[in-house]
Coordinates of C-alpha atoms in Angstrom, one line a residue:
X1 CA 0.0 0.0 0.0
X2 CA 2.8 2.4 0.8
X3 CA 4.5 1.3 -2.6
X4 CA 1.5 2.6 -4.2
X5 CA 1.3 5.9 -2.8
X6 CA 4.4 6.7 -3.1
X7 CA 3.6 5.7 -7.2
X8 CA 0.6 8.2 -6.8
X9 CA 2.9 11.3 -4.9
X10 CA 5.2 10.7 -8.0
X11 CA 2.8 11.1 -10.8
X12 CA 0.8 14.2 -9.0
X13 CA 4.2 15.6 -8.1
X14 CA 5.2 15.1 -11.9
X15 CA 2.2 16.9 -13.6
X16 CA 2.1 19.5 -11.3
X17 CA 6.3 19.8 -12.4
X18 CA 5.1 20.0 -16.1
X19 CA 2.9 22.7 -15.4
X20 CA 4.5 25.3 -13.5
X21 CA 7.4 25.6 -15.5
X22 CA 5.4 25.0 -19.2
X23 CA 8.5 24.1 -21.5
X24 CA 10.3 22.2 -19.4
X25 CA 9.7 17.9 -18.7
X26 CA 11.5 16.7 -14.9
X27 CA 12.1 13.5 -16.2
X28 CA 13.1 11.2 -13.6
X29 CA 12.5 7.2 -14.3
X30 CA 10.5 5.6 -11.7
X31 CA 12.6 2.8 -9.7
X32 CA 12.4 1.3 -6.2
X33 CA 16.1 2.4 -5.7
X34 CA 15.8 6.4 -6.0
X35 CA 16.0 8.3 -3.1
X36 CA 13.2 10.5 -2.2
X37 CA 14.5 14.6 -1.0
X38 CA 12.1 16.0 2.1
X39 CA 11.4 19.9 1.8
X40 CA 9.0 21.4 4.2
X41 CA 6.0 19.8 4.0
X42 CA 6.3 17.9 0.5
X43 CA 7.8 15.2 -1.0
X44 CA 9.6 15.2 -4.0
X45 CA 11.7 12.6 -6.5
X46 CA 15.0 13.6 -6.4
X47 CA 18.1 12.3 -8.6
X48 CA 20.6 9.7 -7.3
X49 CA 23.5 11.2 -5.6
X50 CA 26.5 12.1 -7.8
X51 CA 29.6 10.0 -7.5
X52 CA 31.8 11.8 -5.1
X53 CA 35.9 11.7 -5.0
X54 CA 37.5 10.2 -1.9
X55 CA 36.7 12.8 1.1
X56 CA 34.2 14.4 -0.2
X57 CA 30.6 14.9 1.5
X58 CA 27.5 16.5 0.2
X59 CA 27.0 19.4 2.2
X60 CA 23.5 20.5 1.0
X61 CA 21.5 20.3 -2.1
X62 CA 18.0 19.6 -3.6
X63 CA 15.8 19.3 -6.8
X64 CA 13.7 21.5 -9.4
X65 CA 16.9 23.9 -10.0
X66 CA 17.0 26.2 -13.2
X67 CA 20.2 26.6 -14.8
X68 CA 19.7 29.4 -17.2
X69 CA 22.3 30.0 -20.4
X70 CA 24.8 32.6 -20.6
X71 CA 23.4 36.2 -22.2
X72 CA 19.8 35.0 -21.8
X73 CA 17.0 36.5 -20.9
X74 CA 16.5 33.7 -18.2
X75 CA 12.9 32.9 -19.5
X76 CA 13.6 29.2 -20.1
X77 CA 17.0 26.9 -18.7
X78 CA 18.0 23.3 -18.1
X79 CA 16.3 21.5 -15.0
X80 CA 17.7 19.3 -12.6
X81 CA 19.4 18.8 -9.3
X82 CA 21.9 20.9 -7.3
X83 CA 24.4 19.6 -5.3
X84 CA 27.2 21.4 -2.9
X85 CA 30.1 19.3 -1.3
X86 CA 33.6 20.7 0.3
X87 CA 35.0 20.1 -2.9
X88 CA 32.4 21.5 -5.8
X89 CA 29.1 22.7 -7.0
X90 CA 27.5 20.2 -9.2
X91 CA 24.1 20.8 -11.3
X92 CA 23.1 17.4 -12.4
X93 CA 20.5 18.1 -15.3
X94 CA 17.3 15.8 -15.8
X95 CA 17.3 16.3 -19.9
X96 CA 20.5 15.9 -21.9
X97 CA 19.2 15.5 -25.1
X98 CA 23.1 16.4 -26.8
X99 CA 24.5 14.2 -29.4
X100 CA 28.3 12.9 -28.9
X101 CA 29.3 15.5 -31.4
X102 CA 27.8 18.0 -29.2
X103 CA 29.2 16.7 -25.7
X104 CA 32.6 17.0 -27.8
X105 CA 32.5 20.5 -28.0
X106 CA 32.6 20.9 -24.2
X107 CA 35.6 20.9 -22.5
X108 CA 35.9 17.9 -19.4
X109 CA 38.1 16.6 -17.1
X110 CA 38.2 13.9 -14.9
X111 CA 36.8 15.9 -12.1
X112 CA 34.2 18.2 -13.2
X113 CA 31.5 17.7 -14.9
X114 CA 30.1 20.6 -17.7
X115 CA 27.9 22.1 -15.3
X116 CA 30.0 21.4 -12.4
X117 CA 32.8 24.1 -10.9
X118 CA 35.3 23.4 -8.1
X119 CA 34.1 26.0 -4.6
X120 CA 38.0 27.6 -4.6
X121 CA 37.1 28.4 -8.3
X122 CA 34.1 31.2 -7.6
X123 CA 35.2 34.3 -7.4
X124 CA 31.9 36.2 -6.6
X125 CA 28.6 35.2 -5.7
X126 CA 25.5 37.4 -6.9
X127 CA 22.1 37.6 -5.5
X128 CA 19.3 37.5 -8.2
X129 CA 16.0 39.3 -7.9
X130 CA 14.3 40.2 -11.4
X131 CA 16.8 42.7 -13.5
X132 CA 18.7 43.3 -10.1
X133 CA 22.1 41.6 -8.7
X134 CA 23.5 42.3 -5.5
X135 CA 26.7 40.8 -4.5
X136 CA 27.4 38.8 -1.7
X137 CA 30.2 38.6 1.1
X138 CA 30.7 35.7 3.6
X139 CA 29.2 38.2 6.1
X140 CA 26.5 39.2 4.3
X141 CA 23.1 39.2 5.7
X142 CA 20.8 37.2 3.8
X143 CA 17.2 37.4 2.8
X144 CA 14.4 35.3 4.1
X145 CA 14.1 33.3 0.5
X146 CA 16.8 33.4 -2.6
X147 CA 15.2 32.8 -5.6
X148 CA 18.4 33.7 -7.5
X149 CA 21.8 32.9 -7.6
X150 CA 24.6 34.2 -10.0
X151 CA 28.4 32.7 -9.8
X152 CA 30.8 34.3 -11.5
X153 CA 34.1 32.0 -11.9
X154 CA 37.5 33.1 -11.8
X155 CA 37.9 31.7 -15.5
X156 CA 35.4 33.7 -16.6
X157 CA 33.0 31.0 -16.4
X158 CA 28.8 32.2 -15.3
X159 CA 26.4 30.3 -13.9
X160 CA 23.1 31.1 -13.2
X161 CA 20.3 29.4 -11.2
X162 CA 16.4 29.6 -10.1
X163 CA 15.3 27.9 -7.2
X164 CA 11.5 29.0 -7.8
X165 CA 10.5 25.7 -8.5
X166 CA 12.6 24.5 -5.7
X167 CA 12.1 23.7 -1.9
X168 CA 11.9 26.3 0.6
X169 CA 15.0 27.2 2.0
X170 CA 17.2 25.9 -0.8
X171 CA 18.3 28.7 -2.3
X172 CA 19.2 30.0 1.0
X173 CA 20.5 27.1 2.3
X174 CA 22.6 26.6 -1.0
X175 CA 23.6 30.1 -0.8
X176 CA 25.1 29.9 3.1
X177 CA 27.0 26.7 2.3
X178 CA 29.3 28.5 -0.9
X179 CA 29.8 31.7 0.9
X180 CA 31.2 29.7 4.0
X181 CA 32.9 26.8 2.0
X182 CA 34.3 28.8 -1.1
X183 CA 35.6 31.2 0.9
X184 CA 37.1 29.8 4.0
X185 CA 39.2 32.0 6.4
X186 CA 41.8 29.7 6.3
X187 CA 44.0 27.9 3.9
X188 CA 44.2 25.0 5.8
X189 CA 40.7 24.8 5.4
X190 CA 40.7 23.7 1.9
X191 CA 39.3 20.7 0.6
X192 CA 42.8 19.6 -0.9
X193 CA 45.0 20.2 2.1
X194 CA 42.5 17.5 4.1
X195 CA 42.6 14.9 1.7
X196 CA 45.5 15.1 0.0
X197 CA 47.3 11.5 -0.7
X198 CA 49.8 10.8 1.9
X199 CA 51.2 8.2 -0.4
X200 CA 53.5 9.1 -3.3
X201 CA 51.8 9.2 -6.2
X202 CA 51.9 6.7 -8.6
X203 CA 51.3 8.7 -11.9
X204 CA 53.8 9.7 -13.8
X205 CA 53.0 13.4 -14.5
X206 CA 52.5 13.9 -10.6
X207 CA 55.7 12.0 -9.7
X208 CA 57.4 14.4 -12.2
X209 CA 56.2 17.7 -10.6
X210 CA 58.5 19.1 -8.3
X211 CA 57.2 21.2 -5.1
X212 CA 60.6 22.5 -4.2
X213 CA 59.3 21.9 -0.9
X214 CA 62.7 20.1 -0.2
X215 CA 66.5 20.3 -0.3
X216 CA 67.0 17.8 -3.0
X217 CA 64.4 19.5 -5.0
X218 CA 66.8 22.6 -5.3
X219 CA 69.7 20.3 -5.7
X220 CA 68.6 18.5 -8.4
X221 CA 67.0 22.1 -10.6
X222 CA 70.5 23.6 -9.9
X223 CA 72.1 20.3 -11.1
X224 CA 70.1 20.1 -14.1
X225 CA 70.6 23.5 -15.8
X226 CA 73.6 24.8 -14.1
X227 CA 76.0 22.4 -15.6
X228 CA 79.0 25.1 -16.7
X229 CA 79.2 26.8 -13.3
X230 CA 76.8 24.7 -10.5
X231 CA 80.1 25.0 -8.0
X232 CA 79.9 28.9 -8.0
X233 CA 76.2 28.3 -6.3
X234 CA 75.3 26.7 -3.5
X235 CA 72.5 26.0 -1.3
X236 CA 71.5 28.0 2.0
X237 CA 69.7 26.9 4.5
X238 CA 69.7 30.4 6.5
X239 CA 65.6 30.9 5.6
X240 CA 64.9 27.6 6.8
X241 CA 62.4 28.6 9.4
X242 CA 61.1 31.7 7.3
X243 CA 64.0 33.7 10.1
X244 CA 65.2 35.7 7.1
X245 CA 62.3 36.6 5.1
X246 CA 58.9 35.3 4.7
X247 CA 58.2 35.2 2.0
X248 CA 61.1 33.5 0.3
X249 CA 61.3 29.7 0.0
X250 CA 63.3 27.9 2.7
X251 CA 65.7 26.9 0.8
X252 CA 67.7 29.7 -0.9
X253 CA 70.6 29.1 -3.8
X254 CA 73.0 31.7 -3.5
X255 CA 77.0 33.1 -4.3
X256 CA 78.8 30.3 -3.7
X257 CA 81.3 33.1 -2.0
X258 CA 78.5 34.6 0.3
X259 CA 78.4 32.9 3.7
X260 CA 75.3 33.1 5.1
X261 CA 76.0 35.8 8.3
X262 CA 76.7 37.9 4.8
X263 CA 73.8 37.2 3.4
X264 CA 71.5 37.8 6.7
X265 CA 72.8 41.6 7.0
X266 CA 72.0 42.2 3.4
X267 CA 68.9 41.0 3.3
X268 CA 67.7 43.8 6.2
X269 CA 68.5 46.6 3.6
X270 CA 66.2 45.2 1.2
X271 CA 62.5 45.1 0.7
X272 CA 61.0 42.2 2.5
X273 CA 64.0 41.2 3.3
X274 CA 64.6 40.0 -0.1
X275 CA 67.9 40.1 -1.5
X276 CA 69.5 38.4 -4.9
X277 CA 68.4 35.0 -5.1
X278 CA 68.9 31.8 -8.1
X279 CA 65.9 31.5 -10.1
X280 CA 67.5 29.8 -13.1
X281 CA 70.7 29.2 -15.1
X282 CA 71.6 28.5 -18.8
X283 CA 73.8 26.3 -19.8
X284 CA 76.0 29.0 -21.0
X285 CA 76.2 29.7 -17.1
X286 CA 74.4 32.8 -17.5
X287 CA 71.6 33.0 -14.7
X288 CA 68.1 34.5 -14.0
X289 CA 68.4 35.9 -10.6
X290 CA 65.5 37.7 -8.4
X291 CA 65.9 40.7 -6.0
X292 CA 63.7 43.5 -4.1
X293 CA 64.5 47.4 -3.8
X294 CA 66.6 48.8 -1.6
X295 CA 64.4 50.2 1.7
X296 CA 63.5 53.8 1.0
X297 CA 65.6 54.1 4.3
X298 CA 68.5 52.7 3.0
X299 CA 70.4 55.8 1.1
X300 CA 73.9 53.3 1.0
X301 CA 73.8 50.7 -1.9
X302 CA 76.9 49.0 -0.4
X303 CA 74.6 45.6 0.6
X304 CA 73.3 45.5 -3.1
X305 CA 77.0 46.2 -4.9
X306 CA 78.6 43.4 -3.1
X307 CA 75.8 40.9 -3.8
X308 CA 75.8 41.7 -7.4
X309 CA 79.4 41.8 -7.4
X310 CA 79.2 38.3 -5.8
X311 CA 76.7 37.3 -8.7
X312 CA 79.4 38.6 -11.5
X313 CA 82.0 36.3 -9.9
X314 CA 79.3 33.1 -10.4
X315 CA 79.7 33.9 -14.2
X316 CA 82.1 31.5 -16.6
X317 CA 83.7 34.1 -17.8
X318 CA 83.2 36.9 -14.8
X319 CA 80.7 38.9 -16.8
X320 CA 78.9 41.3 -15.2
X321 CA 75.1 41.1 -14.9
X322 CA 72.4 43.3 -16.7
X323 CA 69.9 44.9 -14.4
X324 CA 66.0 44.8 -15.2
X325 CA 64.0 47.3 -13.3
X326 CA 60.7 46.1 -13.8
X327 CA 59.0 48.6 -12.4
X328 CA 59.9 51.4 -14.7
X329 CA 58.6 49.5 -17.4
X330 CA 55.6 46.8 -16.5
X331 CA 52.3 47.8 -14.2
X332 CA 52.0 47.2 -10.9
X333 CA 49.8 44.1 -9.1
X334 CA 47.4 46.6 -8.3
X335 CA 47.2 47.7 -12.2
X336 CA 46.8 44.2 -13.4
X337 CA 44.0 43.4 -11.1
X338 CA 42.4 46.1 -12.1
X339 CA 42.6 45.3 -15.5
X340 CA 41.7 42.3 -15.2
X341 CA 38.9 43.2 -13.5
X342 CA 37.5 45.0 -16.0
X343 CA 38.2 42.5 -18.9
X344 CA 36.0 40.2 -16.7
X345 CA 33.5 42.2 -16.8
X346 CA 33.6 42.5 -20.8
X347 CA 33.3 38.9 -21.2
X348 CA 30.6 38.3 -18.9
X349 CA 27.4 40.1 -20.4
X350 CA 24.8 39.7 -18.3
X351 CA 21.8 39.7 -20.8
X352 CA 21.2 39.5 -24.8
X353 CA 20.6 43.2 -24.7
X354 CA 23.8 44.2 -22.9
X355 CA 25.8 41.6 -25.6
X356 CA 23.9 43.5 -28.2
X357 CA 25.2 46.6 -26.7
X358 CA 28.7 46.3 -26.6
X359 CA 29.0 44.6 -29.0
X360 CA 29.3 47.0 -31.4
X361 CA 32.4 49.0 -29.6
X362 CA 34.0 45.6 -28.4
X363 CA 37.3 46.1 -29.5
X364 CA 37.4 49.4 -28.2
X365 CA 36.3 48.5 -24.9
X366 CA 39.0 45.7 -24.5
X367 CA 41.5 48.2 -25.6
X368 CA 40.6 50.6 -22.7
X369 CA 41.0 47.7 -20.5
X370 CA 45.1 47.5 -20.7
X371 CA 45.2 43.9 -20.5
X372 CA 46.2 43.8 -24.1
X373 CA 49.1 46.5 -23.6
X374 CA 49.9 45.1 -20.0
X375 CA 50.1 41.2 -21.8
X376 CA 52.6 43.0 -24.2
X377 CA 54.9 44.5 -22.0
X378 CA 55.3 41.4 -20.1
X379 CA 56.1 39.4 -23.2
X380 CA 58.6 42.0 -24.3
X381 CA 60.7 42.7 -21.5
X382 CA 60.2 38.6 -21.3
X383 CA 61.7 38.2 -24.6
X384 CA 64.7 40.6 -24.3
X385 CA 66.0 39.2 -20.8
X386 CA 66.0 36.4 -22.7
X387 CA 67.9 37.0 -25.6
X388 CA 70.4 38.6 -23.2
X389 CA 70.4 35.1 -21.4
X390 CA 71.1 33.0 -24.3
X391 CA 73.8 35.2 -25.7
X392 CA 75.3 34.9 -21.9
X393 CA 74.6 37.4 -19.9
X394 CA 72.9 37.3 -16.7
X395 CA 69.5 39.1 -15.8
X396 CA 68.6 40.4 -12.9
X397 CA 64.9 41.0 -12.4
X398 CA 64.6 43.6 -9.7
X399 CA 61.0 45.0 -8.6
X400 CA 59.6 46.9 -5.8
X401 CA 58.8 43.3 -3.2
X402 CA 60.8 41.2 -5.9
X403 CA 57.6 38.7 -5.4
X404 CA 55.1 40.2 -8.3
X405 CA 56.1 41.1 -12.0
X406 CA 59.5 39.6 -11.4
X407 CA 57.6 36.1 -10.9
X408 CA 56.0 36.5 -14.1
X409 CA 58.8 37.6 -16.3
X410 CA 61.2 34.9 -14.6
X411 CA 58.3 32.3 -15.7
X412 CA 58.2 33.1 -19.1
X413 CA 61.7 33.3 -19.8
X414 CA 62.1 30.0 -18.4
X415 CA 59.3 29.0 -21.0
X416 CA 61.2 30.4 -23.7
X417 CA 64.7 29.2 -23.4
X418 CA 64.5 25.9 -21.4
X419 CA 62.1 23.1 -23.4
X420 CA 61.3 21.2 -19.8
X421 CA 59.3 24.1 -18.7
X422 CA 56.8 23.7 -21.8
X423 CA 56.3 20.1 -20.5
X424 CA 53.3 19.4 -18.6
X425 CA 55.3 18.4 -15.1
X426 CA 58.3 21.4 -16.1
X427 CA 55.1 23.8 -16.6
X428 CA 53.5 22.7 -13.3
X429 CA 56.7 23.7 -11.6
X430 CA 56.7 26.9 -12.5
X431 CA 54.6 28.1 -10.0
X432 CA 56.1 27.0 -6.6
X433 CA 59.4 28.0 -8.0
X434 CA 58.1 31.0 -9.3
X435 CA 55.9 32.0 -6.1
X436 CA 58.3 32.1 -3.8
X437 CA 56.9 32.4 -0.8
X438 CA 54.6 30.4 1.6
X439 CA 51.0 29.4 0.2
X440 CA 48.9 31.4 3.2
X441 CA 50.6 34.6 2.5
X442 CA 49.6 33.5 -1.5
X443 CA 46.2 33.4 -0.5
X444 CA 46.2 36.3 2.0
X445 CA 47.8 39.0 0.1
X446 CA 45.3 38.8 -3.2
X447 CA 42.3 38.5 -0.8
X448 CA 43.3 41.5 0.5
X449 CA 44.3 43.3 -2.7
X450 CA 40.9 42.1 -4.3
X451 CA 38.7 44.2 -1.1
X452 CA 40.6 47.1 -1.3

């Protein structure tokens, strides 16, 4: 008897699906193995649960979600089921009516589905009501019932839901959980750092990707392009509790003719407490080398001659080094956030009528931006360090913090002149070499640059 009323909740739930939202059919096959999803004081069929990843939990979620298109006018949408775990969003749809050909022209991974994103990739979460968006902070009072929800990703990626077919409370309830999990106070509060594998990893690729995490790692990168003059560096351990600076990796490859009491009282007249450091080496023995400003305090350049003098003395043939001031030349962090900024906001139209809009003065728009002209002047100073480089002559990338522009410059002249790099494991690399500095103050320093 029970069977059979729950066969006569499903078919009156079903019409009554068909009819509020006209276009759209909820069709979920009828099986004895489906879970059924409570809200309030109704029943209603819900999807099975997605396959999760090892760790992760389902956090909150429901059924009767709208997923609207990009640049629509948000009249009609895909229908299914929303899900929200520690790890992702995921919008399992109830029609897929795509060919193969179709699903091809979506790009997948192993992880994430088409509709699916990963929580540490929203960057901002919008409250829809009608034509108007408000947008929302982890501290952000909510209303009584979100009908609305708008998340902009930080590749650029929308996605846009209704929950006015849904249960009570799921909107809200869906909204609470991102704004708490996708932006946690904490690093350590990240899916990844809970259920990362304590066991090497056996694939390939991951094996291949070094942290520099460790001694050896440094031994190994200096080994491996340093072969004409890898005795006139060596290896300091003098940062190995972040005592010198913190924002410099533990281990530090320096002069081999700097001791490291030397290298301590240098450090204090720079910047962040950031002087010369290794970044790479040619196998002409010219190197890429990173370095701060002087403090505006510190009027005697005595500290930054001997160091450089120290770095001529690593060279084959004792050739001085040529100096990059990046700041003369490339914009600030704070320019290229901005910038960015506002290309994001090109590419993300909200409606058909502001596409339509723009669309006429695009090219104008996305030159007003800067990214094009900020791209540029990356890629040339990129290119001429590293011309000087291959014709042997070491560059010195010296910025403001030493931790920003000169990152990205050092990166792509890497990319350029050593093939490893533009190998998935070399290019993976890059970043913790390039970074430099402990992941929280990663994570810390462009949350705070983003509110101000």
């Amino acid at each position: 008897m029970l069977q059979n009323l729950n066969m006569k909740s499903f078919f009156k739930e079903q019409q009554e699906c068909r009819e509020s939202v006209n276009s759209f059919i909820f069709y979920v096959p009828a099986s004895p193995n489906k879970n059924y999803y409570s809200g309030g004081d109704q029943s209603v069929l819900e999807k099975p649960k997605p396959d999760l990843h090892k760790g992760e939990i389902i956090i909150t979620g429901g059924p009767r979600v709208l997923l609207f298109p990009n640049v629509s006018e948000r009249t009609k949408g895909l229908t299914g089921s929303i899900f929200v775990t520690n790890f992702r969003l995921i919008f399992d749809t109830y029609e897929d009516n795509r060919t193969p050909e179709e699903e091809c022209l979506h790009q997948r991974n192993f992880l994430f589905g088409e509709y699916s994103v990963c929580l540490t990739n929203i960057d901002s979460i919008y409250q829809i009501s009608g034509d108007k968006k408000r947008r929302l902070l982890p501290d952000s009072p909510l209303a009584a019932k979100i009908k609305g929800l708008q998340l902009v990703c930080k590749n650029m990626k929308v996605l846009t839901f209704s929950f006015d077919q849904s249960p009570i409370n799921l909107g809200k309830d869906v909204t609470k959980t991102l704004l708490h999990h996708a932006f946690p106070g904490k690093h350590e509060l990240l899916f990844g750092y809970d259920y990362r594998e304590d066991k090497p990893s056996t694939d390939k690729y991951l094996r291949d990707v070094v942290l520099f995490s460790q001694r050896h790692d440094w031994e190994n990168e200096l080994a491996r392009t340093c072969s004409k003059s890898a005795s006139k560096w060596r290896l300091s351990s003098q940062n190995q509790t972040f005592q010198l600076s913190s924002s410099l990796p533990k281990w530090l490859i320096i002069p081999n003719s700097v001791v490291d009491c030397d290298l301590a009282t240098a450090s204090y007249s720079f910047r962040c407490n950031r002087p010369p450091v290794w970044t790479w080496s040619s196998p002409n023995g010219a190197a890429l080398v990173r370095m701060a400003d002087l403090l505006p305090t510190v009027t005697d350049r005595t500290q930054e001659n001997r160091m450089l003098e120290n770095i001529r003395k690593c060279h084959p043939h004792l050739k001085g080094p040529s100096i990059k001031y990046l700041d003369k030349d490339l914009p600030s962090i704070r320019d290229l956030l901005q910038s960015y900024s506002k290309l994001r906001e090109l590419c993300i139209p909200d409606s058909q009528r502001e596409f339509k809009g723009q669309d006429s003065h695009f090219y104008s728009r996305l030159e007003s931006t800067k990214w094009l002209q900020h791209v540029s002047s990356c890629l040339r100073i990129s290119v001429k360090a590293a011309r000087e480089v291959q014709e042997g002559t070491t560059v010195v990338l010296q910025e403001s913090e030493g931790r920003d522009t000169s990152a990205i410059v050092s990166s792509l002249v890497q990319l350029i002149l050593d093939p490893h790099t533009r190998s998935i494991a070399g290019f993976q690399s890059l970043y913790p070499e390039g970074v430099d500095r402990p992941r929280s103050s990663v994570l810390q320093a462009s949350g705070a640059l983003e509110e101000r």
